[in-house]
Amino acid sequence: MTTEISVPDIGDFESVEIIEILVKPGDTINKNDPIVTLESDKSSVEVPSPFTGKISSLKVKIGDKVSKGNVLALIEAEETKPEQESKEQKKEETKPLKQKKEEMLPETEKIIKQAEQTIVQKHRKESPKKVYALPNGGDIDPIETKEWLDSLDAVTVKDGSDRAHYLLKKLIDEAYKEGSHRPLTRVTPYINTIPPEAEVKSPGDQNIERRIRSLIRWNAAAMVVKANKKNPELGGHIGTFASAATLYDVGMNHFWRGKNNKFGGDLIYFQGHSAPGMYARAFLEGRITEKQIANFRQEVDVKGLSSYPHPWLMPKFWQFPIVSMGLGSIMSIYQARFTKYLINRGLLKDQDRKIWTFLGDGEMDEPESLGAIGLASREKLDNLIFVINCNLQRLDGPVRGNSKIIQELEGIFRGAGWNVIKVIWGSYWDPLIAKDKSGLLIRRMNECVDGEYQAFKAKGGAYVRENFFGKYPELKELVSTMTDADIWRLNRGGHDPHKVYAAYDAAVKTKGRPTVILAKTIKGYGMGKSGESINITHQQKKLGEEDLLYYRDRFDIPLTDKQVKNVEFYKPNEKSEEIKYIKERRMRLGGNLPERTSYAKPIKKPSKNIFENMLKSSGSHEMSTTMALVRMLTNLLRDKNIAPKLVPIIPDEARTFGMEGFFQKIGIYAHEGQKYEPVDSEQLSFYREDRKGQVLEEGITEAGAMSSWIAAGTAYTNHDLEMIPIYIFYSMFGFQRVMDLAWAAGDAQTRGFLIGATSGRTTLAGEGLQHQDGHSHVLASAIPNCISYDPTFSYELATIVQEGLRKMHDKQENIFYYLTVMNENYQHPQMPKDCEKGILKGMYLFKEFNNRGKTKIQLLGCGAILREMIAAAEILSKEYNIDSDVWSVTSFNELRKDGMNIERKNLLNPGQKPEKSYVEKCLGKREGTIIAASDYIRTFVDQIRPYISKSFYSFGTDGYGRSDGRKKLRKFFEVDKEHIVTYALSVLAKEQLISSKYAERAMKKYNIDKDKPIPTVL
Ligand SMILES: Cc1ncc(C[n+]2csc(CCOP(=O)(O)OP(=O)(O)O)c2C)c(N)n1
Ligand SMILES: [Mg+2]
């Protein structure tokens, strides 16, 4: 049956142009196959067929303008009822009878009145007559309290703790209804979450594990001390790993599975300052040589070991660069989410891999540490486990001297919906807590603050007896049979392998939410007087002989005094129990950690015809480079190799960039699918969330979006899957906002595209000072493996993207691209001949104005300002008979890279004929002074100044942006065609090639006020 395919609801648009027809008569198509592409002045979107069948005729052609309801084609459809219709019908059937607005009001008022009466009565009923609790939380009726506690006990014994929890929750809910607003469940008592009887026991041999841990501790400390003996400039940390050794060891021996040909491996984000501990273990495992650890922090000549986890410097070892505090948290959260994304999209097998992140308690104050924890619980990331090493100290002093960091973090994470496991007390405390029937011990634990806990571990057993237990006679009595040494031995949970094992075991078994383990430890554990739990611990890197001997004895390291004085490392022989054990554990767990490998298959570069349209002139059709990019992405989504690998990432700006067509076409990733009918469900580009959705619509978090981009751009190593992440953002909120993450992305060798959209100080126009970007390219230039371009025309953009795909995803080079695209609409010319190489190198000759010129000038324009330069060249030619060569500069950054490389080569080869830089090759033989301008600060343009032998003048948009139209802004920043003409005339006058009167006249003509201050002060 012949059926019409017509234009569906396309939102607010009327008369939208058809720019592509994707079917022809006779084609057999499936439902949802695209029929045509429509383009408004803001976005382009494909119209899918609502039917499966054979196209019998087309009713439109390219260039036609259509609106909702216009017929596009006729189809011999297999079924004629489009889904949309039946949905609408269904809705009609179930719709309740609509009441008229006027009829609703009195009824509503009645309900409100009734409600108000109830509230008033309730208020009267509950006016407080009695004081229920003392302001300090003290108990006004201990007998009543006991009755409640006995009841709770009885319920727990009879029906279990879940029933007790249920009743408590009911009571709390009831109390809320009655007006109590205190968050009763924010924190739990200051004791371990897992009671001793519920602990799962470690199957490991504790004696061997302790010996291994001691050796790792020694070698880790020795490598820092040795390096600093050689050269005190080198630095390093002992105290951080000393506090975390058990936390790492239990994971390494029992939980963290390596990557191999059957399993993808757990991903561990090691806290940066713990790096010596990871090296020390790898040394015992035979993965790192003694020469390497002897050269810790000496990387230049001897290929020693990196200070911190840097994949760029140790690409076969480190996976995650997280020494900048806070980044580990946010990057790992988005890593865990991206892993689920790949699984839900069917690209990765679900092997229950875990992501573990080690963080410092001081580090948790970074906004990036806590800023994304809501996402982790919202997305039910049960593949994510945080271990926060709560040694109570940061660099200068206690993290929370006057309160307790563990309790604070517990409240925050519980509030965010995480599973919180506190590992506060070690096993030696268990009998004391069991004996404490009155609850006084827990009360004392609750009332001490971290400043005191820090002192307890710095000042010895007698001090603890006096100042901790001594506060209450009953507690003093509790420890009366213990010696001071026994009291000193009362350990902290994070140093107890049993407690840590039980916590890890519970964490890996947790379903439906992420887990955070809050482990209490001692900073500088084992360092004694030189650095245990004292304020200078963090900086301590030079242990004296006495300190080293103490450390050796504390951990029973079989080294002689002489060997200790020489700061020798210790590794038992290969046949020893320890080495056999450590290797066997890792073998059982599937492989080494950390280890960075990649077995990802390259993605074949797309066929050239995907880009064909972009190389042609757009004729009279005007469009922005943003729209050109979106068109290109839409085309790439038709390439079978590329399409599934594209990961569009957007922080809440898809509509600004005209990308809403992606919602319908590839869907927005949502781990629970779409539980609601979207408000715009009738429209073509409706907000479609889908479990298999491809777009990462991150919301307003550039740091989160950047973390997703890093996760996707490193999937080639972390998941052996090459992905193509394209993160599109307001250019001002890119590098400026997340530079630290961009730096880490470079270190991690992320591959992908960063797109600074709505770019250019004068091109974004009305948004003003906070939005108008004039320096993102300068920031991008600081990252060595970032390649950046500011293209003007769609063929430039197409050339760059093609090359990017080829280099990063076909050739698998470890680079990433930063491209700026604009929202200014204009016509795009056809690609000139032979400019491909120039586009990629950074500049090419766009046009020569050869009239009968008196004199000549070289005009270099970049991005938005190239068009001003072309217009200026026309004026100079027509009105002043001045010839010019106009160059399109696609990247001053790339030109500078070439320039400095060539200059260096020449300086290092003084006896040889010097090579020419690329800019010199382009401009050296051309006549005339150079005038160069961009929509960025002059620093961007000035980068090429040293590499050309001619006079050079640069113009740019230095200063704060402000709101206005493009024309006015360009005049204000002096990068409009009129200023360029005037400055060109002035430059030629300065060079004594023409009279100065031309420039003066131009200033008058164009209303250029020479007394206006430079924009940087305005
Ligand atoms: C963004 C950032 N700011 C500052 C530092 C310097 N820094 C290194 S370690 C440290 C203290 C860390 O304390 P904590 O997080 O408690 O870790 P711990 O060493 O106690 O385990 C600081 C301030 C850094 N590495 N990164
Ligand atoms: Mg700390």
mmCIF file of C-alpha atoms in Angstrom, residues 812-1014:
data_model
loop_
_atom_site.group_PDB
_atom_site.id
_atom_site.type_symbol
_atom_site.label_atom_id
_atom_site.label_comp_id
_atom_site.label_asym_id
_atom_site.label_seq_id
_atom_site.Cartn_x
_atom_site.Cartn_y
_atom_site.Cartn_z
ATOM 1 C CA GLN A 812 47.258 4.847 16.861
ATOM 2 C CA GLU A 813 49.488 7.813 17.599
ATOM 3 C CA ASN A 814 49.343 9.129 21.140
ATOM 4 C CA ILE A 815 48.124 12.618 20.390
ATOM 5 C CA PHE A 816 44.860 14.464 20.760
ATOM 6 C CA TYR A 817 43.259 17.316 18.865
ATOM 7 C CA TYR A 818 41.822 20.610 19.981
ATOM 8 C CA LEU A 819 39.720 22.291 17.306
ATOM 9 C CA THR A 820 37.774 25.489 17.625
ATOM 10 C CA VAL A 821 34.514 25.897 15.765
ATOM 11 C CA MET A 822 32.386 29.007 15.553
ATOM 12 C CA ASN A 823 28.761 30.003 15.469
ATOM 13 C CA GLU A 824 29.108 32.674 12.796
ATOM 14 C CA ASN A 825 27.271 31.836 9.588
ATOM 15 C CA TYR A 826 28.954 32.537 6.281
ATOM 16 C CA GLN A 827 29.540 31.010 2.875
ATOM 17 C CA HIS A 828 32.293 28.478 2.471
ATOM 18 C CA PRO A 829 34.403 28.419 -0.686
ATOM 19 C CA GLN A 830 35.506 25.337 -2.565
ATOM 20 C CA MET A 831 38.756 23.853 -1.373
ATOM 21 C CA PRO A 832 41.637 25.447 -3.308
ATOM 22 C CA LYS A 833 43.994 23.079 -5.112
ATOM 23 C CA ASP A 834 46.938 21.535 -3.278
ATOM 24 C CA CYS A 835 46.308 23.114 0.083
ATOM 25 C CA GLU A 836 45.862 19.916 2.113
ATOM 26 C CA LYS A 837 49.459 19.776 3.275
ATOM 27 C CA GLY A 838 49.429 23.460 4.192
ATOM 28 C CA ILE A 839 46.197 23.152 6.145
ATOM 29 C CA LEU A 840 47.781 20.456 8.271
ATOM 30 C CA LYS A 841 51.126 22.191 8.651
ATOM 31 C CA GLY A 842 49.391 25.361 9.788
ATOM 32 C CA MET A 843 49.133 27.751 6.799
ATOM 33 C CA TYR A 844 48.561 27.894 3.073
ATOM 34 C CA LEU A 845 48.160 30.551 0.414
ATOM 35 C CA PHE A 846 44.461 31.268 0.166
ATOM 36 C CA LYS A 847 44.431 33.985 -2.476
ATOM 37 C CA GLU A 848 46.766 36.371 -4.267
ATOM 38 C CA PHE A 849 45.604 39.908 -5.008
ATOM 39 C CA ASN A 850 47.769 40.853 -7.947
ATOM 40 C CA ASN A 851 46.448 43.986 -9.520
ATOM 41 C CA ARG A 852 48.803 46.551 -10.762
ATOM 42 C CA GLY A 853 49.900 47.100 -7.221
ATOM 43 C CA LYS A 854 52.276 49.817 -6.150
ATOM 44 C CA THR A 855 53.458 47.723 -3.332
ATOM 45 C CA LYS A 856 52.704 44.470 -1.650
ATOM 46 C CA ILE A 857 51.896 43.110 1.777
ATOM 47 C CA GLN A 858 51.462 39.645 3.303
ATOM 48 C CA LEU A 859 48.229 39.137 5.198
ATOM 49 C CA LEU A 860 47.874 36.183 7.558
ATOM 50 C CA GLY A 861 44.405 35.537 8.945
ATOM 51 C CA CYS A 862 43.331 32.823 11.328
ATOM 52 C CA GLY A 863 39.885 31.451 12.202
ATOM 53 C CA ALA A 864 37.166 34.067 12.237
ATOM 54 C CA ILE A 865 39.576 36.856 11.355
ATOM 55 C CA LEU A 866 40.666 35.303 8.050
ATOM 56 C CA ARG A 867 37.475 36.640 6.504
ATOM 57 C CA GLU A 868 38.264 40.137 7.794
ATOM 58 C CA MET A 869 41.715 39.755 6.262
ATOM 59 C CA ILE A 870 40.274 38.730 2.889
ATOM 60 C CA ALA A 871 37.908 41.719 2.979
ATOM 61 C CA ALA A 872 40.811 44.014 3.926
ATOM 62 C CA ALA A 873 42.852 42.660 1.010
ATOM 63 C CA GLU A 874 40.004 43.518 -1.344
ATOM 64 C CA ILE A 875 39.837 47.082 -0.024
ATOM 65 C CA LEU A 876 43.595 47.505 -0.206
ATOM 66 C CA SER A 877 43.570 46.259 -3.758
ATOM 67 C CA LYS A 878 40.558 48.220 -4.983
ATOM 68 C CA GLU A 879 40.936 51.442 -3.112
ATOM 69 C CA TYR A 880 44.679 51.747 -2.616
ATOM 70 C CA ASN A 881 46.192 49.644 -5.397
ATOM 71 C CA ILE A 882 48.076 47.599 -2.864
ATOM 72 C CA ASP A 883 48.669 43.970 -3.730
ATOM 73 C CA SER A 884 48.662 41.261 -1.155
ATOM 74 C CA ASP A 885 48.931 37.564 -0.577
ATOM 75 C CA VAL A 886 46.304 36.278 1.812
ATOM 76 C CA TRP A 887 47.258 33.253 3.846
ATOM 77 C CA SER A 888 44.911 31.143 5.852
ATOM 78 C CA VAL A 889 46.645 30.202 9.073
ATOM 79 C CA THR A 890 44.954 27.151 10.514
ATOM 80 C CA SER A 891 47.321 26.849 13.468
ATOM 81 C CA PHE A 892 49.906 29.237 14.868
ATOM 82 C CA ASN A 893 50.586 26.490 17.403
ATOM 83 C CA GLU A 894 51.616 23.981 14.743
ATOM 84 C CA LEU A 895 53.715 26.622 12.961
ATOM 85 C CA ARG A 896 55.552 27.359 16.187
ATOM 86 C CA LYS A 897 56.278 23.656 16.769
ATOM 87 C CA ASP A 898 57.829 23.435 13.332
ATOM 88 C CA GLY A 899 59.711 26.731 13.827
ATOM 89 C CA MET A 900 61.325 25.784 17.090
ATOM 90 C CA ASN A 901 62.259 22.372 15.842
ATOM 91 C CA ILE A 902 63.993 23.751 12.752
ATOM 92 C CA GLU A 903 65.703 26.543 14.662
ATOM 93 C CA ARG A 904 67.052 24.054 17.179
ATOM 94 C CA LYS A 905 68.304 21.762 14.424
ATOM 95 C CA ASN A 906 70.115 24.667 12.764
ATOM 96 C CA LEU A 907 71.718 25.774 16.020
ATOM 97 C CA LEU A 908 72.904 22.255 16.715
ATOM 98 C CA ASN A 909 74.380 21.979 13.230
ATOM 99 C CA PRO A 910 76.210 25.260 12.893
ATOM 100 C CA GLY A 911 78.439 24.028 10.079
ATOM 101 C CA GLN A 912 75.589 22.991 7.816
ATOM 102 C CA LYS A 913 73.348 24.901 5.478
ATOM 103 C CA PRO A 914 70.460 26.004 7.664
ATOM 104 C CA GLU A 915 67.030 24.531 6.994
ATOM 105 C CA LYS A 916 64.103 26.849 6.571
ATOM 106 C CA SER A 917 61.148 26.816 8.899
ATOM 107 C CA TYR A 918 57.798 26.167 7.234
ATOM 108 C CA VAL A 919 56.698 29.789 7.727
ATOM 109 C CA GLU A 920 59.931 30.967 6.174
ATOM 110 C CA LYS A 921 59.417 28.587 3.248
ATOM 111 C CA CYS A 922 55.959 30.089 2.726
ATOM 112 C CA LEU A 923 56.838 33.738 3.231
ATOM 113 C CA GLY A 924 60.570 34.102 2.677
ATOM 114 C CA LYS A 925 60.370 34.783 -1.038
ATOM 115 C CA ARG A 926 57.141 36.729 -0.891
ATOM 116 C CA GLU A 927 57.254 40.468 -1.120
ATOM 117 C CA GLY A 928 56.144 42.683 1.710
ATOM 118 C CA THR A 929 55.781 43.070 5.417
ATOM 119 C CA ILE A 930 53.635 40.600 7.311
ATOM 120 C CA ILE A 931 50.431 41.495 9.089
ATOM 121 C CA ALA A 932 48.894 38.675 11.057
ATOM 122 C CA ALA A 933 45.731 38.538 13.137
ATOM 123 C CA SER A 934 43.438 36.115 14.907
ATOM 124 C CA ASP A 935 40.477 36.198 17.265
ATOM 125 C CA TYR A 936 42.846 35.312 20.130
ATOM 126 C CA ILE A 937 45.393 37.273 22.126
ATOM 127 C CA ARG A 938 48.515 38.391 20.292
ATOM 128 C CA THR A 939 50.627 35.779 22.100
ATOM 129 C CA PHE A 940 48.944 33.181 19.899
ATOM 130 C CA VAL A 941 50.006 34.946 16.710
ATOM 131 C CA ASP A 942 53.391 36.113 18.006
ATOM 132 C CA GLN A 943 54.574 32.553 18.322
ATOM 133 C CA ILE A 944 55.838 32.527 14.738
ATOM 134 C CA ARG A 945 57.616 35.875 14.959
ATOM 135 C CA PRO A 946 61.091 34.369 15.667
ATOM 136 C CA TYR A 947 60.944 32.052 12.681
ATOM 137 C CA ILE A 948 60.527 34.588 9.888
ATOM 138 C CA SER A 949 63.087 37.028 8.624
ATOM 139 C CA LYS A 950 60.607 39.797 7.694
ATOM 140 C CA SER A 951 58.970 42.661 9.555
ATOM 141 C CA PHE A 952 55.999 41.262 11.408
ATOM 142 C CA TYR A 953 52.988 42.921 13.024
ATOM 143 C CA SER A 954 50.468 40.986 15.026
ATOM 144 C CA PHE A 955 46.927 41.897 15.993
ATOM 145 C CA GLY A 956 44.558 40.139 18.313
ATOM 146 C CA THR A 957 41.903 40.402 20.943
ATOM 147 C CA ASP A 958 43.898 41.125 24.091
ATOM 148 C CA GLY A 959 41.702 42.303 26.955
ATOM 149 C CA TYR A 960 38.408 41.296 28.552
ATOM 150 C CA GLY A 961 35.485 40.488 26.266
ATOM 151 C CA ARG A 962 32.208 42.330 26.500
ATOM 152 C CA SER A 963 28.703 41.998 25.132
ATOM 153 C CA ASP A 964 27.933 43.358 21.715
ATOM 154 C CA GLY A 965 27.545 42.351 18.092
ATOM 155 C CA ARG A 966 30.435 40.914 16.099
ATOM 156 C CA LYS A 967 31.002 44.029 14.020
ATOM 157 C CA LYS A 968 31.316 46.302 17.028
ATOM 158 C CA LEU A 969 33.468 43.836 18.940
ATOM 159 C CA ARG A 970 35.897 43.464 16.050
ATOM 160 C CA LYS A 971 36.124 47.214 15.800
ATOM 161 C CA PHE A 972 36.681 47.463 19.553
ATOM 162 C CA PHE A 973 39.478 44.885 19.499
ATOM 163 C CA GLU A 974 40.818 46.368 16.237
ATOM 164 C CA VAL A 975 40.671 43.178 14.195
ATOM 165 C CA ASP A 976 37.962 44.255 11.735
ATOM 166 C CA LYS A 977 38.737 44.805 8.093
ATOM 167 C CA GLU A 978 38.814 48.592 8.584
ATOM 168 C CA HIS A 979 41.484 48.390 11.251
ATOM 169 C CA ILE A 980 43.468 45.895 9.229
ATOM 170 C CA VAL A 981 43.369 48.218 6.217
ATOM 171 C CA THR A 982 44.384 51.165 8.378
ATOM 172 C CA TYR A 983 47.156 49.329 10.152
ATOM 173 C CA ALA A 984 48.389 47.939 6.822
ATOM 174 C CA LEU A 985 48.583 51.457 5.412
ATOM 175 C CA SER A 986 50.354 52.655 8.521
ATOM 176 C CA VAL A 987 52.854 49.778 8.369
ATOM 177 C CA LEU A 988 53.603 50.565 4.729
ATOM 178 C CA ALA A 989 54.097 54.216 5.678
ATOM 179 C CA LYS A 990 56.481 53.205 8.437
ATOM 180 C CA GLU A 991 58.424 51.172 5.918
ATOM 181 C CA GLN A 992 58.445 54.311 3.767
ATOM 182 C CA LEU A 993 56.683 52.594 0.921
ATOM 183 C CA ILE A 994 53.694 54.912 0.864
ATOM 184 C CA SER A 995 52.840 58.272 2.370
ATOM 185 C CA SER A 996 51.404 58.384 5.905
ATOM 186 C CA LYS A 997 48.445 60.394 4.672
ATOM 187 C CA TYR A 998 46.704 57.215 3.496
ATOM 188 C CA ALA A 999 46.571 55.780 6.957
ATOM 189 C CA GLU A 1000 45.462 59.102 8.422
ATOM 190 C CA ARG A 1001 42.677 59.404 5.885
ATOM 191 C CA ALA A 1002 41.590 55.840 6.536
ATOM 192 C CA MET A 1003 41.405 56.566 10.235
ATOM 193 C CA LYS A 1004 39.076 59.432 9.530
ATOM 194 C CA LYS A 1005 37.035 57.463 7.065
ATOM 195 C CA TYR A 1006 36.603 54.514 9.404
ATOM 196 C CA ASN A 1007 36.123 56.588 12.494
ATOM 197 C CA ILE A 1008 39.156 55.181 14.227
ATOM 198 C CA ASP A 1009 39.954 57.149 17.346
ATOM 199 C CA LYS A 1010 43.710 57.191 17.929
ATOM 200 C CA ASP A 1011 43.186 58.349 21.516
ATOM 201 C CA LYS A 1012 41.129 55.327 22.470
ATOM 202 C CA PRO A 1013 43.146 53.349 25.009
ATOM 203 C CA ILE A 1014 44.368 49.871 24.165
#
